[in-house]
Coordinates of C-alpha atoms in Angstrom, one line a residue:
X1 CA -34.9 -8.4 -4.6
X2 CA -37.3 -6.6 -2.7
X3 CA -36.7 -3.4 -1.8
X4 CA -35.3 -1.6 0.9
X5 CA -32.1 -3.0 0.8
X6 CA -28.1 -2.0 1.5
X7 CA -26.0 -3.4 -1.5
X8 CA -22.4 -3.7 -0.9
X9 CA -20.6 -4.2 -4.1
X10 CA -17.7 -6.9 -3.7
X11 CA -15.6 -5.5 -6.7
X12 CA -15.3 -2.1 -5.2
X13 CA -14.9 -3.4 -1.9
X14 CA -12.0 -5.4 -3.1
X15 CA -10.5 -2.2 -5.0
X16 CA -10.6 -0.5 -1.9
X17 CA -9.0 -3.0 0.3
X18 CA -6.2 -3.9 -2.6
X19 CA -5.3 0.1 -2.7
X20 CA -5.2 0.5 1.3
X21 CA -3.2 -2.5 1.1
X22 CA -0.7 -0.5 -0.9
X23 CA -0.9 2.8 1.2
X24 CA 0.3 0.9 4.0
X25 CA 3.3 -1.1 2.4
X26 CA 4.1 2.3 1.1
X27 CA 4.0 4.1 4.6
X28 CA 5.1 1.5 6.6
X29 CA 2.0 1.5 8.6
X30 CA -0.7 -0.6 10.2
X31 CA -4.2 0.1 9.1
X32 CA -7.4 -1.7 10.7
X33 CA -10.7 -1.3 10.2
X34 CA -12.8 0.7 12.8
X35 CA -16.1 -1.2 13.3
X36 CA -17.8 2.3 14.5
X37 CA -18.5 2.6 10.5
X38 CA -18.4 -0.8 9.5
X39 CA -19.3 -3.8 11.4
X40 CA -21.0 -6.6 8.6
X41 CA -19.4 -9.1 10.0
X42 CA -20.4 -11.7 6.8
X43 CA -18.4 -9.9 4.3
X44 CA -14.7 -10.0 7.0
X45 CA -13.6 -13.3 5.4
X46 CA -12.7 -10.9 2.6
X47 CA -10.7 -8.3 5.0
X48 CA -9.3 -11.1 6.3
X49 CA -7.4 -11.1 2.9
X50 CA -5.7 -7.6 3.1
X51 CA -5.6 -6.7 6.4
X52 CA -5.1 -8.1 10.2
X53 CA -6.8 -6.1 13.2
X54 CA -9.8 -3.9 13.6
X55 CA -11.2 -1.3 16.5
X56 CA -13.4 -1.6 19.0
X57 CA -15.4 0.6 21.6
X58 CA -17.1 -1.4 23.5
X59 CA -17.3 -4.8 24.5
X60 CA -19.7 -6.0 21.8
X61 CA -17.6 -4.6 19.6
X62 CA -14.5 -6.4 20.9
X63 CA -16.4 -9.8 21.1
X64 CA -17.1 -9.0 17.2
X65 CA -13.4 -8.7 16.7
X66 CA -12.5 -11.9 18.3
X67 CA -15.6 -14.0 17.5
X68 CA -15.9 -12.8 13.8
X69 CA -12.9 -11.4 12.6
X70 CA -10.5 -13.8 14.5
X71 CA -8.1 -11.4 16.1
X72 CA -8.4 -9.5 18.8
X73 CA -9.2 -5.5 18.6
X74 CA -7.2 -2.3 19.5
X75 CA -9.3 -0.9 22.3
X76 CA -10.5 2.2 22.7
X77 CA -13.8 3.4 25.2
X78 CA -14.7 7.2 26.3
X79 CA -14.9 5.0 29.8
X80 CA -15.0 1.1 30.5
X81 CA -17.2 -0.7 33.1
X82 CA -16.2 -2.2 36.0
X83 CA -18.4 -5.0 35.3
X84 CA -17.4 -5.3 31.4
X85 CA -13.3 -4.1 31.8
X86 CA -12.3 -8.1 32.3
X87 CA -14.3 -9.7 29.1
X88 CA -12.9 -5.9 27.1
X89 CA -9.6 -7.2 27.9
X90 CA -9.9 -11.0 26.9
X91 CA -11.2 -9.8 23.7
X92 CA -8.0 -7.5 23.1
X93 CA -4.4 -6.7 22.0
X94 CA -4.3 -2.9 22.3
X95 CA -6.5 -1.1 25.1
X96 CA -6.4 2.9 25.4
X97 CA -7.7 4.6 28.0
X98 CA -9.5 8.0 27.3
X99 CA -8.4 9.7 31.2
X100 CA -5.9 9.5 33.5
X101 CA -8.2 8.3 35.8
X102 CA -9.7 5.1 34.0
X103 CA -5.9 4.5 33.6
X104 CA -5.2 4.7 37.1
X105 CA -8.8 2.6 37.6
X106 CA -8.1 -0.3 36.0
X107 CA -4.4 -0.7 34.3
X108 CA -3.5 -3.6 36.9
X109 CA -6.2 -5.4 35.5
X110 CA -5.5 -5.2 31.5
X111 CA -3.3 -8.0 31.5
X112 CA -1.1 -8.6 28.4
X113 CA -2.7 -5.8 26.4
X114 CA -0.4 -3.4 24.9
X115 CA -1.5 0.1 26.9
X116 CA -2.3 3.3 25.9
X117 CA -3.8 6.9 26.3
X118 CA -5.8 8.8 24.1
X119 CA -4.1 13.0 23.4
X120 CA -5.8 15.2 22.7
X121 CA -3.6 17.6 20.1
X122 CA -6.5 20.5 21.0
X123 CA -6.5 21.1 16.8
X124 CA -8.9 20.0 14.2
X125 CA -10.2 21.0 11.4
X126 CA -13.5 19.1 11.5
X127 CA -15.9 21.8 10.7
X128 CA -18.9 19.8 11.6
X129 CA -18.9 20.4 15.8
X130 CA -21.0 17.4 16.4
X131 CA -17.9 15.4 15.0
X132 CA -15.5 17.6 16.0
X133 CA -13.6 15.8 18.9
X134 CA -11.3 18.5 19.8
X135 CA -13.9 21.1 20.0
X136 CA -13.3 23.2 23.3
X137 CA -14.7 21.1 26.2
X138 CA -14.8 18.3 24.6
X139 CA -14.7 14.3 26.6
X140 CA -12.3 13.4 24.8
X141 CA -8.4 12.4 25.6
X142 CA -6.3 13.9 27.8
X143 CA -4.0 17.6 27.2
X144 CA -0.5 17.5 27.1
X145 CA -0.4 19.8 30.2
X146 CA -2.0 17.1 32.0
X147 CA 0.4 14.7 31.7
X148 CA 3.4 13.7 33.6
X149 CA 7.0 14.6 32.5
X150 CA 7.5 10.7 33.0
X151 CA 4.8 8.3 31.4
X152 CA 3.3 5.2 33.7
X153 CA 5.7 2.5 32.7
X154 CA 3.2 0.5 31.3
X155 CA 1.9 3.0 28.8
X156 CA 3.2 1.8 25.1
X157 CA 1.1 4.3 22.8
X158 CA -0.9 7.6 22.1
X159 CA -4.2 7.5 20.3
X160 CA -5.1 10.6 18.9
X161 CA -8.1 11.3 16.8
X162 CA -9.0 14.5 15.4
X163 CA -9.9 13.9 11.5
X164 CA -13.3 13.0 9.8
X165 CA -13.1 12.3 6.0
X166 CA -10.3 14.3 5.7
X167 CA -7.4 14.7 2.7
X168 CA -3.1 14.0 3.5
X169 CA -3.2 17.9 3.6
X170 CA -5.4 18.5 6.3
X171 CA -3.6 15.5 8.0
X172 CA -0.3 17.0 7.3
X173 CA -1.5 20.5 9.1
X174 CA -2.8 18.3 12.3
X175 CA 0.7 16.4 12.6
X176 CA 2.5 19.4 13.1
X177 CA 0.1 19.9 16.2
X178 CA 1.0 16.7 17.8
X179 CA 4.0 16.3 17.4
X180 CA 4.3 20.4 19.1
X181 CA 2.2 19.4 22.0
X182 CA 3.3 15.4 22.5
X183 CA 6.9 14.8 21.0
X184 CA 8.6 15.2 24.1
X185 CA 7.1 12.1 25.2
X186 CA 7.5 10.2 21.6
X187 CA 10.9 8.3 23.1
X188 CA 8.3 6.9 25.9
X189 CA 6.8 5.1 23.1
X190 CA 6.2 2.0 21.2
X191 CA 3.2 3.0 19.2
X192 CA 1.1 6.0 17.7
X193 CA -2.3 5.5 16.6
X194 CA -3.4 8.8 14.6
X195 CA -7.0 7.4 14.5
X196 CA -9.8 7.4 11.5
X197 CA -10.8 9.7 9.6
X198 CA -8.1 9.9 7.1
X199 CA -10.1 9.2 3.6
X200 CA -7.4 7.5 1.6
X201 CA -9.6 5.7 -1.1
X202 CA -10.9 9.4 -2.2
X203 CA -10.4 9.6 -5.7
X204 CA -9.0 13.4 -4.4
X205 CA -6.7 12.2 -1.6
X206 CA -2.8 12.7 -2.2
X207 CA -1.9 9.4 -1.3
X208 CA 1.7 11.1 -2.3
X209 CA 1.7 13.4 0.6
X210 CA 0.9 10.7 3.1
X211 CA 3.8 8.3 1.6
X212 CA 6.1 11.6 2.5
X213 CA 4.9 12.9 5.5
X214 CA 5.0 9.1 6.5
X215 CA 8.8 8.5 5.4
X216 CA 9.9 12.0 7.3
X217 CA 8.1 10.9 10.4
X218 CA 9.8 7.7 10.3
X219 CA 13.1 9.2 10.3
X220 CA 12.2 11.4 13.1
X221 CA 10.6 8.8 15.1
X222 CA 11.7 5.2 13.9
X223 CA 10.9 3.5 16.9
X224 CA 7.5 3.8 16.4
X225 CA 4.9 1.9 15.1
X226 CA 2.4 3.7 13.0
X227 CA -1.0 2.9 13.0
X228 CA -4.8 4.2 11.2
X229 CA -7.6 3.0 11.8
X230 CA -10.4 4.8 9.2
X231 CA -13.9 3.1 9.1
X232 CA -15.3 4.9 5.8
X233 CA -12.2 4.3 4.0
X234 CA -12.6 1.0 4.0
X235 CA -15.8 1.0 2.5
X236 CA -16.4 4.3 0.5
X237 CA -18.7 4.4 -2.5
X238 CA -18.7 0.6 -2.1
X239 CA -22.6 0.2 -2.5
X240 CA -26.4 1.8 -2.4
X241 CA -29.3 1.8 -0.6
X242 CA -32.2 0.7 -2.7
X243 CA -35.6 1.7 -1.7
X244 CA -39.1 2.5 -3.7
X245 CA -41.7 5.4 -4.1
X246 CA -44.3 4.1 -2.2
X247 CA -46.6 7.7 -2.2
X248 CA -46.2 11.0 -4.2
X249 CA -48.1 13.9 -2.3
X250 CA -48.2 17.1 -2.8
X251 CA -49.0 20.5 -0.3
X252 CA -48.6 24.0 -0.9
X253 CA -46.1 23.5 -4.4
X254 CA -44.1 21.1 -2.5
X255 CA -44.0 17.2 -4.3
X256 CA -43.2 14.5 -2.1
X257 CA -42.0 11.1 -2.9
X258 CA -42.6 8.8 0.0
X259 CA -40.3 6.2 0.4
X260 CA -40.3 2.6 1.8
X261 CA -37.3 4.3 3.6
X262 CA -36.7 6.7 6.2
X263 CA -34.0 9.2 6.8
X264 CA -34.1 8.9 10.4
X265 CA -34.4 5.3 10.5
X266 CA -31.8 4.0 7.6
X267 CA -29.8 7.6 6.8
X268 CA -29.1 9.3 10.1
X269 CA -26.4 10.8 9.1
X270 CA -28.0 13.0 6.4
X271 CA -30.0 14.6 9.0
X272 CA -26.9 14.7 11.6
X273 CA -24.2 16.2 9.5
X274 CA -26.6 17.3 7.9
X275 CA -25.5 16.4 4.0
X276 CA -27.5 15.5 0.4
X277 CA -27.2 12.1 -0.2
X278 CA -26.3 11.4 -4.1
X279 CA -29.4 10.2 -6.0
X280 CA -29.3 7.8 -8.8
X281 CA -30.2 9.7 -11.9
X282 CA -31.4 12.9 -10.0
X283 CA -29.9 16.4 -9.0
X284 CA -29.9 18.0 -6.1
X285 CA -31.4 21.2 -6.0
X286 CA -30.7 24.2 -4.2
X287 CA -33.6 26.3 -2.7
X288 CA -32.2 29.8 -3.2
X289 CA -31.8 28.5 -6.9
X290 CA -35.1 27.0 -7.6
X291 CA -36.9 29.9 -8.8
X292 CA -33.9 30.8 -11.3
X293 CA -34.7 27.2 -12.2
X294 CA -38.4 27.2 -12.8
X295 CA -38.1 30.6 -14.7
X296 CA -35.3 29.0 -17.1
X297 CA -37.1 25.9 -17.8
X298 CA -40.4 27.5 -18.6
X299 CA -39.3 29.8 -20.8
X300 CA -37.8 27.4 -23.0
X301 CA -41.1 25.0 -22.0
X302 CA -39.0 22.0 -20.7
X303 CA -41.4 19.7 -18.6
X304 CA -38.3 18.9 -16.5
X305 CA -39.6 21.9 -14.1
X306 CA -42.8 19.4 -13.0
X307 CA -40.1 16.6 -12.4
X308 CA -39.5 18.0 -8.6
X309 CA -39.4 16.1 -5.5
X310 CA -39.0 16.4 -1.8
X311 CA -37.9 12.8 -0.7
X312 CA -39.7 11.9 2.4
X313 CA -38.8 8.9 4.3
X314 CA -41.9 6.5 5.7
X315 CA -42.0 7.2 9.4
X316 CA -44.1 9.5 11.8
X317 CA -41.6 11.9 12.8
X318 CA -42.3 15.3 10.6
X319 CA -38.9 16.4 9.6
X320 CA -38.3 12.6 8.1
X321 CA -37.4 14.3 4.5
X322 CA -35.3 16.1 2.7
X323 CA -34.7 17.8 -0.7
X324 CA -35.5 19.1 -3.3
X325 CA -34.0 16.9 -6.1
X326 CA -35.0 17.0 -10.4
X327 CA -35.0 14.0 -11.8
X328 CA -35.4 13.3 -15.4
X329 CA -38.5 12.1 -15.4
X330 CA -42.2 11.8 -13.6
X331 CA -41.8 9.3 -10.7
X332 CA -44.5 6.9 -10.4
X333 CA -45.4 4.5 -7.4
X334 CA -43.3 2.0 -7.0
X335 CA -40.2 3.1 -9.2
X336 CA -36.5 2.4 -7.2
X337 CA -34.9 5.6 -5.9
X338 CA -31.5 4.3 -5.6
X339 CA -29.0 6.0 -2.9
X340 CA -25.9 5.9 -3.7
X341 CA -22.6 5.2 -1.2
X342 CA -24.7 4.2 1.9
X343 CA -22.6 1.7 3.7
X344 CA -20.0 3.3 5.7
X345 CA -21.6 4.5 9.2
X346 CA -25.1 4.7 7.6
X347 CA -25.5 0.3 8.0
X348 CA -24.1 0.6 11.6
X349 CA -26.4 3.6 12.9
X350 CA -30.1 2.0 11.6
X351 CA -33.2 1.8 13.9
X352 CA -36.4 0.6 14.3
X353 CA -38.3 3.3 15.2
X354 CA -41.8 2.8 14.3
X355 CA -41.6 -0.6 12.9
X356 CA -40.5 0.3 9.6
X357 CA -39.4 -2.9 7.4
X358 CA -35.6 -2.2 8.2
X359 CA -33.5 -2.8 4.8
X360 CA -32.0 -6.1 4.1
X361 CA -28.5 -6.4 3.8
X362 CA -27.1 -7.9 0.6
X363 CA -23.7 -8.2 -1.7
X364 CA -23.1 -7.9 -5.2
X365 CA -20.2 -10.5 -6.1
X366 CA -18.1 -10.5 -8.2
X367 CA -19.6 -12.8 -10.8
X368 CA -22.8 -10.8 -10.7
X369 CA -24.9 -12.7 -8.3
X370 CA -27.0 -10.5 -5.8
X371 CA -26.7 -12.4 -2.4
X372 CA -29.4 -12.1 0.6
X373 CA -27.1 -11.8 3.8
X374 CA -29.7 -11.2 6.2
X375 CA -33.7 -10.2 5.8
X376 CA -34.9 -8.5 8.9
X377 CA -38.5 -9.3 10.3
X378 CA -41.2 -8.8 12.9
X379 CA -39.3 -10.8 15.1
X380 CA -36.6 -8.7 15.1
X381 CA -38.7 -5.6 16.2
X382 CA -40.3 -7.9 19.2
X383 CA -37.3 -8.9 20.1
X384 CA -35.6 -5.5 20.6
X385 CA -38.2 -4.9 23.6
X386 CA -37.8 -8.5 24.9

């Protein structure tokens, strides 16, 4: 296979599917699949086998739910359309409104979708601000001092989101939050959707604590229907990015590897969050630490101390790089750098800026076979600016 490519690994997609399967029997839960992390739409024949919704945002996504998937999506937009709210609501089942105001907008015209609101709880943990949706001033859901004592009689549910790869205990810390500011209203209710973010395939998450704090809700509240709808969850560590050294450099000490890649084209996320990806059979090293590090290694004469790189991705745009990582050996042109867990958000938030060959999209089965899912070409960057 040539190289870049996204591999998603069936087998460890599969194990993650089979165990969220689990964590909902055991919670007594619905949980769908947010396409804002996940959207392949080739590899949904096998969530069709585990699970029965997913989550839009917009209308494209909604067609994708309907068209692709097969069922129609839970709804949810910072603010609809006029001209796209009727074709949002043919493609759905659940639609939540982010404001009083869209509610008041267009409710009469949602049909037979199960309503709802989106609270804001004003408490998160997300330490990350550009993910943080309950930062202060944020667009995001509505206050419970903003609502009325009385709910429209047409609103069935709350959406509240406020977690991003978070544990049970960070989720456990949050629900006390809601159910202080929101509870009152709980009786109101049909459904509760306490949104993505919770990372239950983690080998670290207390799947435990959820099963409790699930069962002591549901005695609280056992009208309600409980659903989570995580997009990374679905499909963490589930596959690579595969790219190769296409150019080593060097300028003032500094190595560079430059990739048939590009961090702002295929990893956006690494410069957003910002975060270190994990590199196949390489180390990330810390700056502060990398004279500590040259010292060590040539005193005892280890050549690892040559083996240095700055990974730079193939594009124009200067701060397209990032680094340093030791590998265990001199690179060479041409030799795979492999990155590992790349599919959840990263596949969904890919560009073509400058024309770079964009990565293929393949699948590992399950009996070993590496299959091509879709090659992009020229035709694809023309027909962006068609």
């Amino acid at each position: 296979m040539t190289t870049p490519y996204y591999m998603i690994e069936e087998d460890r997609l599969r194990a993650n599917l089979s165990l969220i399967d689990q964590v909902a029997k055991q919670t007594h839960s619905e949980w769908i699949l947010a396409f804002k992390a996940f959207a392949l739409w080739k590899t949904f024949p096998i969530f069709r086998e585990y699970i029965s919704s997913t989550t839009a945002s917009s209308l494209n996504e909604a067609r994708l739910a309907l068209e692709e998937f097969g069922a129609k999506a839970h709804t949810y937009s910072p603010a609809y359309k006029d001209e796209e709210f009727d074709d949002i609501v043919r493609c759905s089942s659940h639609l939540t409104f982010n404001s009083l105001s869209q509610y008041e907008r267009f409710h009469e015209r949602a049909g037979e979708c199960s309503l709802g609101l989106r609270v804001n709880p004003e408490y998160s943990e997300v330490g990350t601000l550009l993910y943080n949706p309950c930062a202060p001033g944020t667009r995001f859901g509505v206050t419970a001092e903003k609502l009325p004592e009385q709910l429209p009689a047409d609103i069935r549910g709350f959406h509240c989101h406020c977690h991003c790869e978070s544990g049970a205990d960070v989720f456990e810390r949050t629900l006390k939050h809601i159910e202080q500011k929101f509870s009152r209203w709980f009786p109101q209710l049909e459904w509760i959707n306490f949104g993505g973010g919770h990372l239950v395939t983690r080998k670290d998450y207390d799947i435990p604590l959820l099963v409790r704090l699930m069962d002591s809700f549901h005695q609280r509240w056992p009208h309600l229907k409980v659903i989570f709808e995580p997009g990374s969850a679905f499909v963490w560590q589930t596959g690579p990015l595969v790219s190769s050294v296409v150019d080593i450099v060097e300028d003032k000490s500094v190595r560079t590897a430059i990739l048939d890649v590009s961090f702002t084209c295929h990893m956006p996320d690494c410069l957003e969050m910002p975060y270190y990806p994990d590199v196949r059979g390489a180390e990330h090293i810390d700056p502060s630490t990398l004279n500590s590090l040259r010292n060590a290694t040539l005193s005892t004469r280890d050549p690892s101390s040559q083996w240095l790189y700055r990974l730079g991705g193939n594009s124009c745009l200067s701060g397209d790089f990032m680094g340093l990582w030791q590998f265990d050996h001199e690179l060479a042109v041409g030799e795979q750098i492999v990155f590992e867990d790349m599919i959840h958000y990263t596949t969904v938030k890919t560009n073509m800026f400058n024309g770079i060959t964009h990565p293929s999209l393949t699948m590992l089965r399950a009996d070993g076979t590496l299959q091509l899912l879709r090659c992009f070409t020229y035709e694809d960057y023309r027909h962006r600016m068609d």
